[in-house]
Tab-separated table of C-alpha atoms in Angstrom:
chain	number	residue	atom	x	y	z
A	26	UNK	CA	-134.416	78.671	-58.761
A	27	UNK	CA	-134.448	75.137	-60.120
A	28	UNK	CA	-131.071	75.199	-61.831
A	29	UNK	CA	-131.332	78.714	-63.223
A	30	UNK	CA	-127.860	80.299	-63.256
A	31	UNK	CA	-126.488	83.823	-63.179
A	32	UNK	CA	-124.868	84.632	-66.524
A	33	UNK	CA	-121.744	86.834	-66.453
A	34	UNK	CA	-123.148	88.719	-63.443
A	35	UNK	CA	-125.283	90.867	-65.761
A	36	UNK	CA	-128.698	89.227	-65.668
A	37	UNK	CA	-130.418	86.356	-63.894
A	38	UNK	CA	-132.679	84.156	-66.042
A	39	UNK	CA	-136.187	83.546	-64.735
A	40	UNK	CA	-138.237	80.401	-64.764
A	41	UNK	CA	-140.535	80.102	-67.762
A	42	UNK	CA	-144.085	81.465	-67.511
A	43	UNK	CA	-146.838	78.838	-67.412
A	44	UNK	CA	-150.619	78.722	-67.597
A	45	UNK	CA	-150.645	82.258	-68.931
A	46	UNK	CA	-148.924	83.691	-65.827
A	47	UNK	CA	-145.416	84.793	-64.916
A	48	UNK	CA	-143.319	82.537	-62.734
A	49	UNK	CA	-142.883	83.458	-59.093
A	50	UNK	CA	-139.863	85.714	-58.497
A	51	UNK	CA	-139.515	86.635	-62.160
A	52	UNK	CA	-136.596	89.056	-62.685
A	53	UNK	CA	-137.458	92.210	-64.662
A	54	UNK	CA	-134.876	94.212	-66.581
A	55	UNK	CA	-134.566	97.160	-68.881
A	56	UNK	CA	-132.355	96.400	-71.871
A	57	UNK	CA	-130.465	99.297	-73.359
A	58	UNK	CA	-128.010	99.940	-76.167
A	59	UNK	CA	-125.698	102.920	-76.628
A	60	UNK	CA	-125.334	104.876	-79.851
A	61	UNK	CA	-123.328	108.082	-80.366
A	62	UNK	CA	-123.172	108.664	-76.637
A	63	UNK	CA	-126.902	108.173	-75.957
A	64	UNK	CA	-128.616	105.170	-74.315
A	65	UNK	CA	-131.706	103.727	-76.039
A	66	UNK	CA	-134.119	101.206	-74.544
A	67	UNK	CA	-135.846	98.174	-76.041
A	68	UNK	CA	-139.569	98.656	-75.555
A	69	UNK	CA	-142.856	97.484	-77.056
A	70	UNK	CA	-144.429	100.945	-76.665
A	71	UNK	CA	-145.843	102.427	-79.870
A	72	UNK	CA	-143.269	105.220	-79.621
A	73	UNK	CA	-140.494	102.624	-79.707
A	74	UNK	CA	-141.828	100.491	-82.586
A	75	UNK	CA	-142.818	101.014	-86.231
A	76	UNK	CA	-146.321	100.551	-87.687
A	77	UNK	CA	-145.774	96.766	-87.953
A	78	UNK	CA	-144.666	96.460	-84.325
A	79	UNK	CA	-140.979	95.986	-85.150
A	80	UNK	CA	-138.699	97.007	-82.291
A	81	UNK	CA	-136.691	100.167	-82.837
A	82	UNK	CA	-133.748	101.216	-80.693
A	83	UNK	CA	-134.865	104.821	-80.354
A	84	UNK	CA	-136.561	105.436	-76.994
A	85	UNK	CA	-134.488	107.266	-74.386
A	86	UNK	CA	-137.036	106.736	-71.578
A	87	UNK	CA	-138.606	103.675	-69.991
A	88	UNK	CA	-141.457	104.679	-67.683
A	89	UNK	CA	-143.832	101.734	-68.150
A	90	UNK	CA	-143.836	97.938	-68.187
A	91	UNK	CA	-143.453	98.060	-71.981
A	92	UNK	CA	-139.717	98.499	-71.326
A	93	UNK	CA	-139.478	95.570	-68.889
A	94	UNK	CA	-138.137	92.210	-70.043
A	95	UNK	CA	-137.464	88.839	-68.472
A	96	UNK	CA	-135.066	86.243	-69.830
A	97	UNK	CA	-135.736	82.480	-69.771
A	98	UNK	CA	-133.232	79.723	-70.513
A	99	UNK	CA	-134.110	77.503	-73.473
A	100	UNK	CA	-131.958	74.705	-74.915
A	101	UNK	CA	-128.706	76.440	-74.151
A	102	UNK	CA	-129.973	79.824	-75.230
A	103	UNK	CA	-132.484	82.386	-74.022
A	104	UNK	CA	-136.000	83.600	-74.793
A	105	UNK	CA	-137.187	87.140	-74.094
A	106	UNK	CA	-140.623	88.082	-72.789
A	107	UNK	CA	-142.090	91.562	-72.337
A	108	UNK	CA	-144.012	92.465	-69.170
A	109	UNK	CA	-146.661	94.632	-70.857
A	110	UNK	CA	-147.247	92.262	-73.792
A	111	UNK	CA	-147.739	89.276	-71.478
A	112	UNK	CA	-146.406	85.738	-70.925
A	113	UNK	CA	-147.907	84.210	-74.079
A	114	UNK	CA	-145.758	86.180	-76.503
A	115	UNK	CA	-142.035	85.924	-77.121
A	116	UNK	CA	-139.464	88.079	-78.914
A	117	UNK	CA	-138.812	86.759	-82.407
A	118	UNK	CA	-136.528	87.917	-85.215
A	119	UNK	CA	-136.656	87.455	-88.978
A	120	UNK	CA	-134.725	88.672	-91.995
A	121	UNK	CA	-131.026	89.156	-92.509
A	122	UNK	CA	-128.323	91.680	-91.581
A	123	UNK	CA	-129.606	95.290	-91.677
A	124	UNK	CA	-132.959	94.046	-92.997
A	125	UNK	CA	-133.549	91.940	-89.901
A	126	UNK	CA	-136.574	92.813	-87.788
A	127	UNK	CA	-137.712	91.893	-84.292
A	128	UNK	CA	-141.180	91.934	-82.731
A	129	UNK	CA	-143.371	89.997	-80.324
A	130	UNK	CA	-144.955	86.748	-81.569
A	131	UNK	CA	-147.616	84.485	-80.118
A	132	UNK	CA	-145.431	81.715	-78.723
A	133	UNK	CA	-147.938	79.024	-79.629
A	134	UNK	CA	-147.967	79.922	-83.337
A	135	UNK	CA	-144.472	81.157	-84.147
A	136	UNK	CA	-143.536	80.341	-87.738
A	137	UNK	CA	-140.567	78.170	-88.673
A	138	UNK	CA	-138.730	81.146	-90.185
A	139	UNK	CA	-138.725	83.111	-86.902
A	140	UNK	CA	-135.860	82.856	-84.419
A	141	UNK	CA	-136.974	82.999	-80.784
A	142	UNK	CA	-133.989	81.447	-79.004
A	143	UNK	CA	-130.818	83.539	-78.784
A	144	UNK	CA	-127.376	82.500	-77.625
A	145	UNK	CA	-125.271	84.532	-75.232
A	146	UNK	CA	-121.771	85.887	-75.673
A	147	UNK	CA	-119.891	88.198	-73.349
A	148	UNK	CA	-118.769	91.273	-75.270
A	149	UNK	CA	-115.438	93.026	-74.806
A	150	UNK	CA	-117.208	96.352	-75.204
A	151	UNK	CA	-117.946	98.155	-71.920
A	152	UNK	CA	-120.056	101.176	-72.927
A	153	UNK	CA	-119.739	103.292	-69.751
A	154	UNK	CA	-117.683	103.131	-66.577
A	155	UNK	CA	-116.587	99.574	-67.318
A	156	UNK	CA	-120.229	98.343	-67.395
A	157	UNK	CA	-120.487	94.705	-68.424
A	158	UNK	CA	-122.493	94.228	-71.630
A	159	UNK	CA	-124.058	91.265	-73.413
A	160	UNK	CA	-124.161	90.120	-77.016
A	161	UNK	CA	-126.680	87.661	-78.493
A	162	UNK	CA	-126.641	85.678	-81.716
A	163	UNK	CA	-129.343	83.708	-83.492
A	164	UNK	CA	-127.514	80.383	-83.710
A	165	UNK	CA	-125.548	78.289	-81.247
A	166	UNK	CA	-122.626	78.733	-83.614
A	167	UNK	CA	-121.920	81.466	-86.099
A	168	UNK	CA	-121.644	85.235	-85.948
A	169	UNK	CA	-125.059	86.706	-86.703
A	170	UNK	CA	-125.389	88.982	-83.681
A	171	UNK	CA	-128.034	91.428	-82.518
A	172	UNK	CA	-127.031	94.879	-83.698
A	173	UNK	CA	-128.577	98.308	-84.059
A	174	UNK	CA	-129.033	98.891	-87.809
A	175	UNK	CA	-130.811	101.983	-89.070
A	176	UNK	CA	-132.604	102.426	-85.765
A	177	UNK	CA	-133.917	98.821	-85.700
A	178	UNK	CA	-132.952	95.814	-83.648
A	179	UNK	CA	-131.394	93.809	-86.474
A	180	UNK	CA	-128.221	91.771	-87.148
A	181	UNK	CA	-124.556	92.147	-87.988
A	182	UNK	CA	-123.015	88.954	-89.338
A	183	UNK	CA	-119.489	89.559	-88.095
A	184	UNK	CA	-117.359	88.327	-85.206
A	185	UNK	CA	-116.364	91.954	-84.569
A	186	UNK	CA	-119.712	92.288	-82.803
A	187	UNK	CA	-118.169	91.072	-79.550
A	188	UNK	CA	-114.910	92.965	-79.846
A	189	UNK	CA	-114.004	96.224	-78.148
A	190	UNK	CA	-115.509	99.229	-79.898
A	191	UNK	CA	-118.722	97.653	-81.193
A	192	UNK	CA	-121.466	99.414	-79.245
A	193	UNK	CA	-124.157	98.206	-81.674
A	194	UNK	CA	-124.061	94.679	-80.271
A	195	UNK	CA	-123.486	95.627	-76.626
A	196	UNK	CA	-126.724	95.330	-74.602
A	197	UNK	CA	-126.809	96.318	-70.960
A	198	UNK	CA	-129.324	94.931	-68.450
A	199	UNK	CA	-130.542	96.898	-65.428
A	200	UNK	CA	-132.786	95.053	-62.971
A	201	UNK	CA	-135.950	96.875	-61.894
A	202	UNK	CA	-137.298	96.112	-58.423
A	203	UNK	CA	-139.168	97.652	-55.516
A	204	UNK	CA	-140.756	101.049	-55.973
A	205	UNK	CA	-139.309	101.471	-59.477
A	206	UNK	CA	-141.044	98.278	-60.571
A	207	UNK	CA	-144.317	99.299	-58.922
A	208	UNK	CA	-144.233	102.693	-60.669
A	209	UNK	CA	-143.788	101.110	-64.083
A	210	UNK	CA	-146.493	98.513	-63.449
A	211	UNK	CA	-148.856	101.200	-62.177
A	212	UNK	CA	-148.352	103.328	-65.289
A	213	UNK	CA	-149.114	100.324	-67.463
A	214	UNK	CA	-152.184	99.509	-65.387
A	215	UNK	CA	-153.421	103.100	-65.808
A	216	UNK	CA	-152.795	102.958	-69.569
A	217	UNK	CA	-154.735	99.701	-69.921
A	218	UNK	CA	-157.584	100.983	-67.714
A	219	UNK	CA	-157.821	104.220	-69.698
A	220	UNK	CA	-158.003	102.319	-72.967
A	221	UNK	CA	-160.739	100.045	-71.597
A	222	UNK	CA	-162.704	103.062	-70.372
A	223	UNK	CA	-162.432	104.719	-73.783
A	224	UNK	CA	-163.728	101.583	-75.505
A	225	UNK	CA	-166.646	101.329	-73.093
A	226	UNK	CA	-167.745	104.925	-73.624
A	227	UNK	CA	-167.194	104.885	-77.378
A	228	UNK	CA	-169.004	101.648	-78.242
A	229	UNK	CA	-171.610	101.298	-75.479
A	230	UNK	CA	-174.481	102.250	-77.817
A	231	UNK	CA	-173.255	100.445	-80.930
A	232	UNK	CA	-173.493	96.761	-80.014
A	233	UNK	CA	-173.737	94.612	-83.113
A	234	UNK	CA	-173.030	97.453	-85.524
A	235	UNK	CA	-170.536	96.889	-88.341
A	236	UNK	CA	-166.990	98.021	-87.481
A	237	UNK	CA	-167.982	98.013	-83.798
A	238	UNK	CA	-168.374	95.090	-81.372
A	239	UNK	CA	-170.961	92.558	-80.290
A	240	UNK	CA	-172.825	92.839	-76.987
A	241	UNK	CA	-170.998	89.709	-75.881
A	242	UNK	CA	-167.632	91.406	-76.481
A	243	UNK	CA	-168.778	94.520	-74.627
A	244	UNK	CA	-169.956	92.368	-71.705
A	245	UNK	CA	-166.553	90.683	-71.571
A	246	UNK	CA	-164.882	94.104	-71.518
A	247	UNK	CA	-167.155	95.225	-68.664
A	248	UNK	CA	-166.170	92.145	-66.668
A	249	UNK	CA	-162.453	93.043	-66.569
A	250	UNK	CA	-161.010	94.067	-63.168
A	251	UNK	CA	-161.457	97.713	-62.206
A	252	UNK	CA	-159.445	97.811	-58.972
A	253	UNK	CA	-155.646	97.992	-58.938
A	254	UNK	CA	-154.098	95.410	-56.584
A	255	UNK	CA	-151.636	96.648	-53.996
A	256	UNK	CA	-149.398	93.578	-54.098
A	257	UNK	CA	-146.877	93.467	-56.956
A	258	UNK	CA	-147.509	89.794	-57.706
A	259	UNK	CA	-151.256	90.384	-57.964
A	260	UNK	CA	-150.730	93.506	-60.079
A	261	UNK	CA	-148.661	91.481	-62.535
A	262	UNK	CA	-151.490	88.950	-62.811
A	263	UNK	CA	-154.047	91.717	-63.302
A	264	UNK	CA	-151.973	93.268	-66.075
A	265	UNK	CA	-151.995	89.926	-67.882
A	266	UNK	CA	-155.803	89.731	-67.486
A	267	UNK	CA	-156.292	93.272	-68.778
A	268	UNK	CA	-153.900	92.755	-71.694
A	269	UNK	CA	-155.582	89.500	-72.738
A	270	UNK	CA	-158.998	91.093	-72.383
A	271	UNK	CA	-158.037	94.065	-74.514
A	272	UNK	CA	-156.485	91.841	-77.174
A	273	UNK	CA	-159.570	89.627	-77.343
A	274	UNK	CA	-161.865	92.663	-77.523
A	275	UNK	CA	-159.881	94.357	-80.289
A	276	UNK	CA	-159.803	91.134	-82.302
A	277	UNK	CA	-163.592	90.794	-82.102
A	278	UNK	CA	-164.451	93.898	-84.113
A	279	UNK	CA	-167.325	93.139	-86.513
A	280	UNK	CA	-166.011	93.403	-90.064
A	281	UNK	CA	-167.733	92.998	-93.445
A	282	UNK	CA	-167.679	89.557	-95.056
A	283	UNK	CA	-165.783	89.434	-98.332
A	284	UNK	CA	-168.173	88.905	-101.234
A	285	UNK	CA	-171.277	89.943	-99.309
A	286	UNK	CA	-173.244	93.080	-100.257
A	287	UNK	CA	-174.296	95.719	-97.726
A	288	UNK	CA	-176.575	98.777	-97.762
A	289	UNK	CA	-175.112	101.913	-96.217
A	290	UNK	CA	-177.425	104.095	-94.121
A	291	UNK	CA	-176.649	107.517	-92.693
A	292	UNK	CA	-176.868	107.425	-88.917
A	293	UNK	CA	-178.181	111.000	-88.432
A	294	UNK	CA	-180.736	111.058	-91.220
A	295	UNK	CA	-181.718	107.368	-91.216
A	296	UNK	CA	-181.504	107.282	-95.012
A	297	UNK	CA	-179.743	104.902	-97.373
């Protein structure tokens, strides 16, 4: 694994993605946190995030690749990538204490005020049956640790975060492999394919129309893969292709130009 080490026997870091693809033998994990006796998963699904995409520790299920994460070593710390979001985005955190927020950022354009490398600490808290848990902080020194605050993945600036009894900063990793991995990848593939199909049927007759998409964008959407690979490695690549294709399509919506005047015509009656 090129020098990649097992950390506290709880998760194995993967090699960094490159050229827009995951590294071979990437390790996928669910990451969960316990609150008031219930386990909650980190996920990028819309049901697990707010309207701005900030991660909320609220989902009790993890059926798709949106709840799968890989961890990559970086300058003594770790970066977190999400399987459904793709290898070009990385988990980043901003803000302070309970007001801290975490979401996925384009790795190539992360701002200077966003933390994307997190440093590991073993935590004395063992949430269930002596399960080993992990704590992460945003600096190589200091005490600003990940913590559940008001339902969000935020911070608690206190060394108590790694002491016994602090479940808010205790994050448990469970590796997902084999048929469990294939099921989650398949659900994500089906979700992406359904969304692409909906776009095709909705906008097929509106090429070039304001608030819709150009014919070029529709052609690019039509060129996306339509067959699900049987091999896990190929399915992972296809998910990246579909995700990138969907993102590019959604970003290409034709919008009005600020300062330019437009006439509005009723579609049914052909009148202005």
